Amino acid sequence: MLGAPGAGKGTYASRLKEKLDVETIATGDIFRELAKENSDLARKVKGYMEKGLLVPDDFVIEVLKQRLSKIPKGKGFILDGFPRTMEQAKMLDAITKIDVILMLDVPDWIIIERLSTRRICKNCGTVYNILYLKPKVGGICDKCGGQLYQRSDDNPEVIKKRLQVYKEQTTPLIEFFKEKKIPFVISGTTALDQPPEPIVEKMLVELKKIKLA
Ligand code: AMP
């Protein structure tokens, strides 16, 4: 799944996971868990995240390889937030067959607005938005009853930095995957209040055409 922060990667991945019976790996979630630990490594990772910078490739690649090794043989998976650099993309291409790039094309203004109002369940990670994707009860997750929180990097300054990092370091991957002739399914959002379900349904239609759903 390729797209800027706030493009909806986590939201769509969690819905596709259920429909396609695949696993999802979100490197951001892995690093947020790690950042809670009391160690030098955890503090370093936290430092990168809070500034909106990428965690260095060597470490990210190691973490991803370990996580991939836990996926049962033959089971599919969606990567949310990986790869984000050319080095990560090359590594992924070398160790696995990438069936499809789910590309999310969302204008910056929607991203900035969405991220500033995003809330996440502390317990299960489900993504909400206090204006556009509200939980049934304010501050509480519909799925598990967990408390919702705002990510510390979802603030205007860090959002700007994350978008800049995405443009500089991640968008070149689009060309890389195109050259590798990997199929693309491109989805977009043009309105802030667009619910995710119809977009997921369209993705599934496209995935069926290439026999991935
Ligand atoms: P995310 O939840 O995907 O927005 O990721 C949150 C933060 O985790 C990012 O801003 C980076 O600091 C770090 N991160 C997540 N995935 C990667 C990756 N593939 N490469 C480098 N840093 C990452």
XYZ file of N, CA and C and ligand atoms in Angstrom:
662
model
N 0.859 -1.166 0.000
C 0.000 0.000 0.000
C 0.902 1.226 0.000
N 0.739 2.035 -1.041
C 1.628 3.184 -1.189
C 0.792 4.465 -1.144
N 1.238 5.411 -0.365
C 0.508 6.674 -0.293
C 1.040 7.509 0.861
N 0.758 8.789 0.802
C 1.276 9.720 1.812
C 0.714 9.369 3.191
N 1.365 9.893 4.239
C 0.765 9.720 5.566
C -0.622 10.347 5.540
N -1.593 9.656 6.092
C -2.953 10.211 6.124
C -3.752 9.948 4.866
N -3.167 9.238 3.907
C -3.907 8.943 2.665
C -4.961 7.872 2.913
N -4.822 7.144 4.029
C -5.834 6.133 4.370
C -5.291 4.702 4.347
N -3.970 4.554 4.334
C -3.375 3.214 4.220
C -3.904 2.276 5.321
N -3.830 2.733 6.544
C -4.253 1.900 7.680
C -5.739 1.598 7.636
N -6.514 2.593 7.274
C -7.973 2.442 7.213
C -8.356 1.387 6.175
N -7.794 1.507 4.987
C -8.141 0.553 3.924
C -7.525 -0.828 4.205
N -6.303 -0.840 4.713
C -5.646 -2.131 4.979
C -6.459 -2.936 5.987
N -6.980 -2.276 7.031
C -7.721 -3.035 8.043
C -9.010 -3.609 7.447
N -9.626 -2.887 6.519
C -10.853 -3.405 5.901
C -10.538 -4.515 4.892
N -9.467 -4.337 4.129
C -9.096 -5.367 3.142
C -8.644 -6.652 3.831
N -8.023 -6.478 4.984
C -7.552 -7.640 5.750
C -8.704 -8.613 5.999
N -9.848 -8.063 6.410
C -11.006 -8.916 6.694
C -11.576 -9.531 5.421
N -11.668 -8.706 4.376
C -12.295 -9.192 3.136
C -11.417 -10.219 2.420
N -10.109 -10.072 2.518
C -9.213 -10.928 1.732
C -8.554 -12.027 2.565
N -8.817 -11.994 3.870
C -8.188 -12.945 4.785
C -6.657 -12.952 4.638
N -6.102 -11.752 4.736
C -4.641 -11.623 4.675
C -4.169 -10.975 5.982
N -2.870 -10.972 6.197
C -2.332 -10.270 7.359
C -1.942 -8.855 6.943
N -1.887 -7.967 7.911
C -1.378 -6.623 7.599
C -0.156 -6.366 8.469
N 0.809 -5.720 7.874
C 1.999 -5.328 8.639
C 2.139 -3.823 8.498
N 2.046 -3.129 9.622
C 2.204 -1.672 9.608
C 3.491 -1.346 10.366
N 4.510 -0.934 9.637
C 5.800 -0.677 10.302
C 5.657 0.462 11.327
N 4.796 1.428 11.033
C 4.580 2.518 11.990
C 4.077 1.986 13.332
N 3.144 1.020 13.282
C 2.616 0.422 14.531
C 3.732 -0.305 15.280
N 4.566 -1.014 14.522
C 5.666 -1.753 15.165
C 6.589 -0.760 15.894
N 6.904 0.348 15.219
C 7.813 1.329 15.842
C 7.153 2.059 17.009
N 5.853 2.304 16.918
C 5.163 2.957 18.052
C 5.186 2.048 19.278
N 5.033 0.750 19.079
C 5.117 -0.198 20.203
C 6.521 -0.183 20.791
N 7.504 -0.250 19.889
C 8.902 -0.267 20.323
C 9.245 1.005 21.100
N 8.713 2.134 20.634
C 9.055 3.427 21.234
C 8.596 3.531 22.693
N 7.689 2.652 23.101
C 7.196 2.695 24.489
C 8.202 2.083 25.458
N 9.139 1.296 24.911
C 10.090 0.593 25.784
C 11.097 1.565 26.387
N 11.751 1.081 27.438
C 12.743 1.923 28.100
C 14.139 1.460 27.676
N 14.556 1.882 26.491
C 15.886 1.498 26.014
C 16.418 2.604 25.113
N 17.718 2.575 24.856
C 18.309 3.593 23.977
C 17.716 3.495 22.574
N 17.550 2.250 22.118
C 16.995 2.040 20.780
C 15.586 2.636 20.693
N 14.778 2.366 21.722
C 13.403 2.885 21.732
C 13.422 4.415 21.694
N 14.319 5.015 22.465
C 14.384 6.492 22.485
C 14.817 7.042 21.129
N 15.733 6.342 20.475
C 16.181 6.796 19.147
C 15.032 6.743 18.147
N 14.325 5.611 18.137
C 13.196 5.438 17.202
C 12.150 6.515 17.452
N 11.864 6.750 18.735
C 10.877 7.763 19.109
C 11.298 9.144 18.593
N 12.595 9.404 18.682
C 13.132 10.686 18.222
C 12.863 10.914 16.740
N 13.103 9.891 15.928
C 12.839 10.017 14.490
C 11.342 10.268 14.246
N 10.530 9.464 14.913
C 9.083 9.554 14.672
C 8.540 10.918 15.073
N 8.999 11.409 16.210
C 8.449 12.689 16.676
C 8.849 13.857 15.789
N 9.962 13.681 15.059
C 10.380 14.755 14.142
C 9.792 14.571 12.742
N 9.115 13.467 12.534
C 8.542 13.206 11.208
C 9.579 12.658 10.242
N 10.689 12.160 10.786
C 11.761 11.617 9.921
C 11.639 10.099 9.830
N 12.276 9.535 8.836
C 12.241 8.084 8.691
C 13.275 7.424 9.601
N 12.898 6.267 10.111
C 13.833 5.431 10.873
C 14.839 4.886 9.839
N 16.141 4.789 10.205
C 17.137 4.356 9.202
C 16.843 2.981 8.581
N 17.164 2.893 7.288
C 16.836 1.702 6.494
C 17.292 0.379 7.106
N 18.551 0.329 7.571
C 19.076 -0.956 8.064
C 18.162 -1.550 9.124
N 17.761 -0.685 10.042
C 16.935 -1.155 11.143
C 15.531 -1.530 10.661
N 14.962 -0.687 9.807
C 13.600 -0.946 9.302
C 13.575 -2.290 8.569
N 14.587 -2.517 7.757
C 14.641 -3.738 6.954
C 14.751 -4.970 7.856
N 15.564 -4.855 8.891
C 15.723 -5.957 9.838
C 14.388 -6.281 10.516
N 13.711 -5.234 10.960
C 12.424 -5.400 11.640
C 11.411 -6.034 10.692
N 11.383 -5.572 9.457
C 10.415 -6.103 8.502
C 10.695 -7.577 8.194
N 11.960 -7.903 8.021
C 12.307 -9.301 7.719
C 11.836 -10.215 8.852
N 12.072 -9.765 10.078
C 11.653 -10.574 11.233
C 10.145 -10.770 11.234
N 9.425 -9.694 10.946
C 7.951 -9.780 10.969
C 7.442 -10.679 9.836
N 8.068 -10.550 8.667
C 7.651 -11.378 7.519
C 7.871 -12.864 7.803
N 8.924 -13.158 8.555
C 9.238 -14.567 8.815
C 8.159 -15.225 9.679
N 7.314 -14.405 10.312
C 6.255 -14.969 11.168
C 4.964 -15.236 10.390
N 4.928 -14.853 9.133
C 3.712 -15.074 8.344
C 3.692 -16.516 7.847
N 2.599 -17.221 8.109
C 2.543 -18.613 7.668
C 2.729 -18.718 6.153
N 3.388 -19.778 5.739
C 3.660 -19.965 4.312
C 2.356 -19.977 3.507
N 2.347 -19.256 2.412
C 1.167 -19.253 1.561
C 0.145 -18.192 1.931
N 0.290 -17.590 3.094
C -0.678 -16.557 3.506
C -0.281 -15.215 2.889
N -1.297 -14.484 2.423
C -1.001 -13.180 1.822
C -0.834 -12.106 2.878
N -0.282 -10.982 2.477
C -0.122 -9.877 3.436
C -0.165 -8.531 2.725
N -0.600 -7.538 3.477
C -0.579 -6.161 2.975
C 0.435 -5.396 3.810
N 1.311 -4.689 3.134
C 2.283 -3.856 3.837
C 1.765 -2.425 3.875
N 1.659 -1.901 5.082
C 1.163 -0.534 5.276
C 2.315 0.298 5.839
N 2.862 1.176 5.011
C 3.955 2.032 5.490
C 5.336 1.490 5.173
N 5.389 0.467 4.390
C 6.655 -0.104 3.921
C 6.430 -0.574 2.490
N 7.343 -0.324 1.569
C 8.601 0.415 1.690
C 8.379 1.935 1.587
N 9.325 2.664 2.129
C 9.240 4.129 2.092
C 10.474 4.749 1.456
N 11.484 3.942 1.180
C 12.691 4.452 0.507
C 13.054 3.479 -0.611
N 13.927 3.954 -1.493
C 14.347 3.105 -2.612
C 15.060 1.857 -2.084
N 15.867 2.014 -1.040
C 16.587 0.853 -0.513
C 15.604 -0.202 0.018
N 14.580 0.262 0.707
C 13.575 -0.671 1.231
C 12.831 -1.351 0.079
N 12.520 -0.590 -0.972
C 11.787 -1.153 -2.113
C 12.626 -2.237 -2.789
N 13.914 -1.964 -2.948
C 14.783 -2.944 -3.614
C 14.878 -4.213 -2.792
N 14.983 -4.044 -1.485
C 15.066 -5.205 -0.601
C 13.793 -6.047 -0.694
N 12.649 -5.376 -0.684
C 11.373 -6.089 -0.740
C 11.241 -6.855 -2.054
N 11.590 -6.172 -3.129
C 11.513 -6.784 -4.446
C 12.427 -8.007 -4.535
N 13.525 -7.960 -3.792
C 14.492 -9.063 -3.855
C 14.017 -10.276 -3.058
N 13.246 -10.058 -1.997
C 12.908 -11.219 -1.144
C 11.492 -11.765 -1.340
N 10.638 -11.023 -2.057
C 9.276 -11.536 -2.217
C 8.676 -11.115 -3.554
N 7.584 -11.767 -3.920
C 6.888 -11.362 -5.140
C 5.819 -10.352 -4.733
N 5.917 -9.165 -5.289
C 4.915 -8.145 -4.987
C 3.805 -8.290 -6.030
N 2.587 -8.626 -5.573
C 1.491 -8.868 -6.519
C 0.923 -7.574 -7.069
N 0.792 -6.577 -6.207
C 0.111 -5.355 -6.627
C 0.530 -4.186 -5.740
N 0.527 -3.011 -6.337
C 0.723 -1.787 -5.551
C -0.650 -1.137 -5.418
N -1.123 -1.018 -4.204
C -2.369 -0.279 -3.957
C -1.961 1.159 -3.686
N -2.180 1.985 -4.690
C -1.675 3.361 -4.628
C -2.806 4.306 -4.219
N -2.551 5.107 -3.210
C -3.567 6.061 -2.744
C -3.128 7.477 -3.100
N -3.949 8.101 -3.901
C -3.609 9.420 -4.404
C -4.569 10.432 -3.762
N -4.069 11.191 -2.821
C -4.937 12.096 -2.058
C -4.291 13.481 -1.986
N -5.046 14.535 -2.296
C -4.431 15.871 -2.264
C -3.960 16.282 -0.860
N -2.902 17.107 -0.839
C -2.303 17.527 0.437
C -3.316 18.147 1.396
N -4.223 18.965 0.860
C -5.124 19.672 1.776
C -6.020 18.692 2.541
N -6.395 17.603 1.884
C -7.218 16.591 2.578
C -6.376 15.902 3.651
N -5.127 15.603 3.290
C -4.240 14.930 4.237
C -4.027 15.769 5.496
N -3.747 17.044 5.298
C -3.468 17.921 6.442
C -4.702 18.017 7.348
N -5.843 18.187 6.731
C -7.085 18.305 7.500
C -7.392 16.989 8.238
N -7.223 15.877 7.510
C -7.550 14.580 8.104
C -6.632 14.218 9.266
N -5.319 14.447 9.052
C -4.374 14.043 10.097
C -4.557 14.877 11.359
N -4.933 16.137 11.188
C -5.083 16.992 12.382
C -6.298 16.575 13.212
N -7.219 15.826 12.604
C -8.435 15.446 13.331
C -8.535 13.921 13.495
N -7.419 13.230 13.253
C -7.426 11.766 13.335
C -7.323 11.297 14.796
N -7.980 10.235 15.106
C -7.862 9.591 16.419
C -7.692 8.092 16.204
N -6.957 7.451 17.118
C -6.650 6.029 16.942
C -6.953 5.278 18.235
N -7.432 4.047 18.094
C -7.716 3.248 19.288
C -6.401 2.763 19.900
N -6.248 3.034 21.201
C -5.038 2.622 21.931
C -4.887 1.121 21.953
N -6.028 0.441 21.892
C -6.025 -0.994 22.076
C -5.865 -1.757 20.762
N -6.702 -1.438 19.748
C -6.666 -2.256 18.515
C -6.171 -1.487 17.289
N -5.917 -0.184 17.432
C -5.328 0.571 16.321
C -6.317 1.056 15.270
N -7.608 0.792 15.463
C -8.603 1.260 14.472
C -8.547 2.791 14.373
N -8.638 3.252 13.125
C -8.484 4.689 12.871
C -9.860 5.362 12.773
N -9.991 6.500 13.463
C -11.217 7.309 13.391
C -10.850 8.736 13.042
N -11.896 9.536 12.847
C -11.677 10.956 12.641
C -12.806 11.680 13.354
N -12.447 12.690 14.164
C -13.490 13.299 15.002
C -14.511 14.078 14.174
N -14.187 14.375 12.902
C -15.154 15.076 12.059
C -15.761 14.188 10.977
N -14.941 13.300 10.419
C -15.387 12.615 9.196
C -15.588 11.115 9.324
N -15.033 10.516 10.370
C -15.198 9.067 10.554
C -15.333 8.843 12.058
N -16.475 9.307 12.565
C -16.662 9.384 14.022
C -16.972 8.018 14.626
N -16.475 7.787 15.847
C -16.928 6.586 16.554
C -18.368 6.809 17.030
N -19.063 5.712 17.351
C -20.468 5.860 17.785
C -20.542 6.633 19.103
N -19.593 6.341 20.010
C -19.523 7.069 21.281
C -18.192 7.819 21.282
N -18.251 9.113 21.549
C -17.039 9.954 21.486
C -15.881 9.381 22.301
N -14.707 9.283 21.693
C -13.500 8.869 22.417
C -13.373 7.375 22.661
N -14.348 6.589 22.176
C -14.338 5.142 22.450
C -14.399 4.367 21.130
N -13.580 3.320 21.043
C -13.537 2.511 19.820
C -14.809 1.673 19.659
N -15.403 1.734 18.467
C -16.612 0.934 18.179
C -16.321 -0.560 18.285
N -15.105 -0.930 17.872
C -14.812 -2.361 17.741
C -14.516 -3.024 19.073
N -13.680 -2.344 19.914
C -13.211 -3.048 21.120
C -13.451 -2.265 22.405
N -14.010 -1.072 22.297
C -14.281 -0.289 23.515
C -13.041 0.419 24.059
N -11.923 0.306 23.322
C -10.676 0.961 23.759
C -10.775 2.489 23.681
N -9.831 3.149 24.367
C -9.821 4.622 24.339
C -9.143 5.135 23.081
N -9.652 6.230 22.544
C -9.021 6.809 21.360
C -8.001 7.865 21.781
N -6.914 7.979 21.025
C -5.895 8.993 21.328
C -5.421 9.653 20.042
N -4.732 10.781 20.207
C -4.169 11.476 19.045
C -2.667 11.197 19.001
N -2.153 10.786 17.865
C -0.713 10.524 17.739
C 0.078 11.811 17.930
N 1.239 11.699 18.592
C 2.005 12.922 18.866
C 2.578 13.521 17.572
N 2.710 12.691 16.510
C 3.216 13.259 15.247
C 2.089 13.776 14.354
N 0.844 13.690 14.821
C -0.268 14.280 14.064
C -0.457 15.742 14.478
N 0.591 16.524 14.420
C 0.454 17.967 14.685
C 0.996 18.726 13.473
N 0.500 19.959 13.238
C 0.743 20.631 11.953
C 2.198 20.653 11.490
N 3.128 20.937 12.403
C 4.531 21.040 11.968
C 5.086 19.696 11.500
N 4.814 18.665 12.299
C 5.336 17.333 11.956
C 4.616 16.784 10.713
N 3.341 17.091 10.564
C 2.598 16.636 9.373
C 3.278 17.197 8.113
N 3.650 18.490 8.172
C 4.308 19.122 7.017
C 5.609 18.391 6.682
N 6.377 18.082 7.733
C 7.648 17.387 7.530
C 7.418 15.994 6.937
N 6.425 15.278 7.454
C 6.153 13.915 6.968
C 5.749 13.940 5.491
N 4.989 14.964 5.122
C 4.600 15.073 3.702
C 5.814 15.348 2.819
N 6.693 16.202 3.327
C 7.918 16.520 2.566
C 8.784 15.259 2.408
N 8.935 14.519 3.507
C 9.729 13.282 3.464
C 9.093 12.290 2.476
N 7.763 12.211 2.486
C 7.075 11.303 1.551
C 7.399 11.691 0.106
N 7.292 12.989 -0.167
C 7.529 13.428 -1.552
C 8.966 13.162 -1.975
N 9.901 13.441 -1.080
C 11.314 13.299 -1.461
C 11.764 11.847 -1.519
N 11.380 11.065 -0.500
C 11.974 9.733 -0.374
C 11.079 8.603 -0.872
N 9.771 8.794 -0.854
C 8.881 7.672 -1.190
C 8.303 7.758 -2.603
N 7.997 8.966 -3.083
C 7.369 9.013 -4.424
C 8.260 8.436 -5.541
N 9.590 8.472 -5.451
C 10.376 7.828 -6.518
C 10.091 6.321 -6.659
N 9.494 5.727 -5.627
C 9.184 4.294 -5.693
C 8.124 3.985 -6.752
N 7.291 4.970 -7.046
C 6.216 4.754 -8.029
C 6.849 4.349 -9.367
N 7.835 5.110 -9.784
C 8.535 4.828 -11.044
C 9.234 3.471 -10.981
N 9.859 3.202 -9.834
C 10.590 1.939 -9.645
C 9.656 0.740 -9.850
N 8.484 0.777 -9.223
C 7.554 -0.354 -9.344
C 6.944 -0.425 -10.740
N 6.746 0.741 -11.354
C 6.212 0.731 -12.728
C 7.206 0.061 -13.654
N 8.468 0.390 -13.485
C 9.502 -0.221 -14.330
C 9.574 -1.726 -14.123
N 9.239 -2.159 -12.908
C 9.241 -3.610 -12.607
C 7.985 -4.292 -13.136
N 7.095 -3.480 -13.743
C 5.843 -3.995 -14.335
C 4.906 -4.620 -13.293
N 4.969 -4.105 -12.088
C 4.044 -4.581 -11.047
C 2.711 -3.850 -11.256
N 1.582 -4.582 -11.233
C 0.305 -3.897 -11.457
C -0.016 -2.868 -10.371
N -0.654 -1.790 -10.778
C -1.088 -0.746 -9.844
C -2.611 -0.720 -9.772
N -3.146 -0.604 -8.576
C -4.559 -0.273 -8.409
C -4.575 1.099 -7.747
N -5.074 2.082 -8.483
C -4.985 3.456 -7.975
C -6.342 3.904 -7.436
N -6.335 4.380 -6.194
C -7.569 4.891 -5.596
C -7.314 6.311 -5.138
N -8.362 7.075 -5.083
C -8.171 8.460 -4.653
C -9.327 8.931 -3.811
N -9.087 10.000 -3.080
C -10.167 10.642 -2.340
C -10.149 12.100 -2.766
N -11.316 12.630 -3.025
C -11.350 14.034 -3.433
C -12.209 14.864 -2.483
N -12.818 14.177 -1.510
C -13.640 14.913 -0.535
C -13.314 14.418 0.860
N -13.370 15.337 1.812
C -12.997 14.991 3.179
C -13.928 13.976 3.824
N -15.193 14.041 3.448
C -16.166 13.184 4.136
C -16.454 11.891 3.379
N -15.548 11.529 2.464
C -15.755 10.298 1.684
C -15.583 9.068 2.596
N -16.617 8.253 2.769
C -16.456 7.081 3.636
C -15.558 6.031 2.977
N -14.838 5.235 3.758
C -13.888 4.284 3.162
C -14.530 3.116 2.415
N -15.737 2.705 2.818
C -16.291 1.450 2.270
C -16.402 1.432 0.742
N -16.986 2.474 0.095
C -17.077 2.411 -1.370
C -15.701 2.340 -2.041
N -14.705 2.966 -1.432
C -13.353 2.928 -2.012
C -12.801 1.506 -1.905
N -13.039 0.878 -0.766
C -12.583 -0.505 -0.583
C -13.294 -1.420 -1.587
N -14.585 -1.193 -1.791
C -15.327 -2.025 -2.760
C -14.725 -1.883 -4.160
N -14.371 -0.637 -4.527
C -13.763 -0.421 -5.852
C -12.413 -1.118 -5.947
N -11.657 -1.059 -4.850
C -10.354 -1.746 -4.842
C -10.558 -3.234 -5.074
N -11.591 -3.788 -4.423
C -11.835 -5.228 -4.551
C -12.213 -5.597 -5.992
N -12.981 -4.727 -6.646
C -13.341 -4.969 -8.044
C -12.063 -5.039 -8.888
N -11.174 -4.075 -8.663
C -9.917 -4.043 -9.437
C -9.041 -5.257 -9.102
N -9.018 -5.628 -7.832
C -8.201 -6.784 -7.424
C -8.733 -8.079 -8.032
N -10.062 -8.133 -8.167
C -10.674 -9.339 -8.795
C -10.218 -9.455 -10.245
N -10.121 -8.292 -10.925
C -9.725 -8.327 -12.337
C -8.342 -8.934 -12.521
N -7.497 -8.758 -11.503
C -6.149 -9.339 -11.635
C -6.008 -10.582 -10.743
N -7.157 -11.132 -10.407
C -7.235 -12.431 -9.691
C -6.547 -12.397 -8.315
N -6.691 -11.270 -7.637
C -6.122 -11.183 -6.294
C -7.222 -11.095 -5.231
N -8.460 -11.180 -5.680
C -9.574 -11.164 -4.710
C -10.624 -12.160 -5.169
P 3.195 5.619 10.014
O 2.387 5.110 11.159
O 3.248 4.678 8.859
O 2.796 7.019 9.613
O 4.701 5.722 10.553
C 5.025 6.532 11.647
C 6.512 6.787 11.676
O 7.218 5.538 11.834
C 7.097 7.410 10.440
O 6.939 8.828 10.404
C 8.565 6.992 10.552
O 9.237 7.749 11.532
C 8.432 5.567 11.096
N 8.320 4.583 9.995
C 7.255 3.773 9.713
N 7.498 3.004 8.661
C 8.752 3.316 8.229
C 9.562 2.875 7.152
N 9.148 1.946 6.278
N 10.802 3.434 7.030
C 11.244 4.359 7.893
N 10.518 4.831 8.919
C 9.282 4.320 9.092
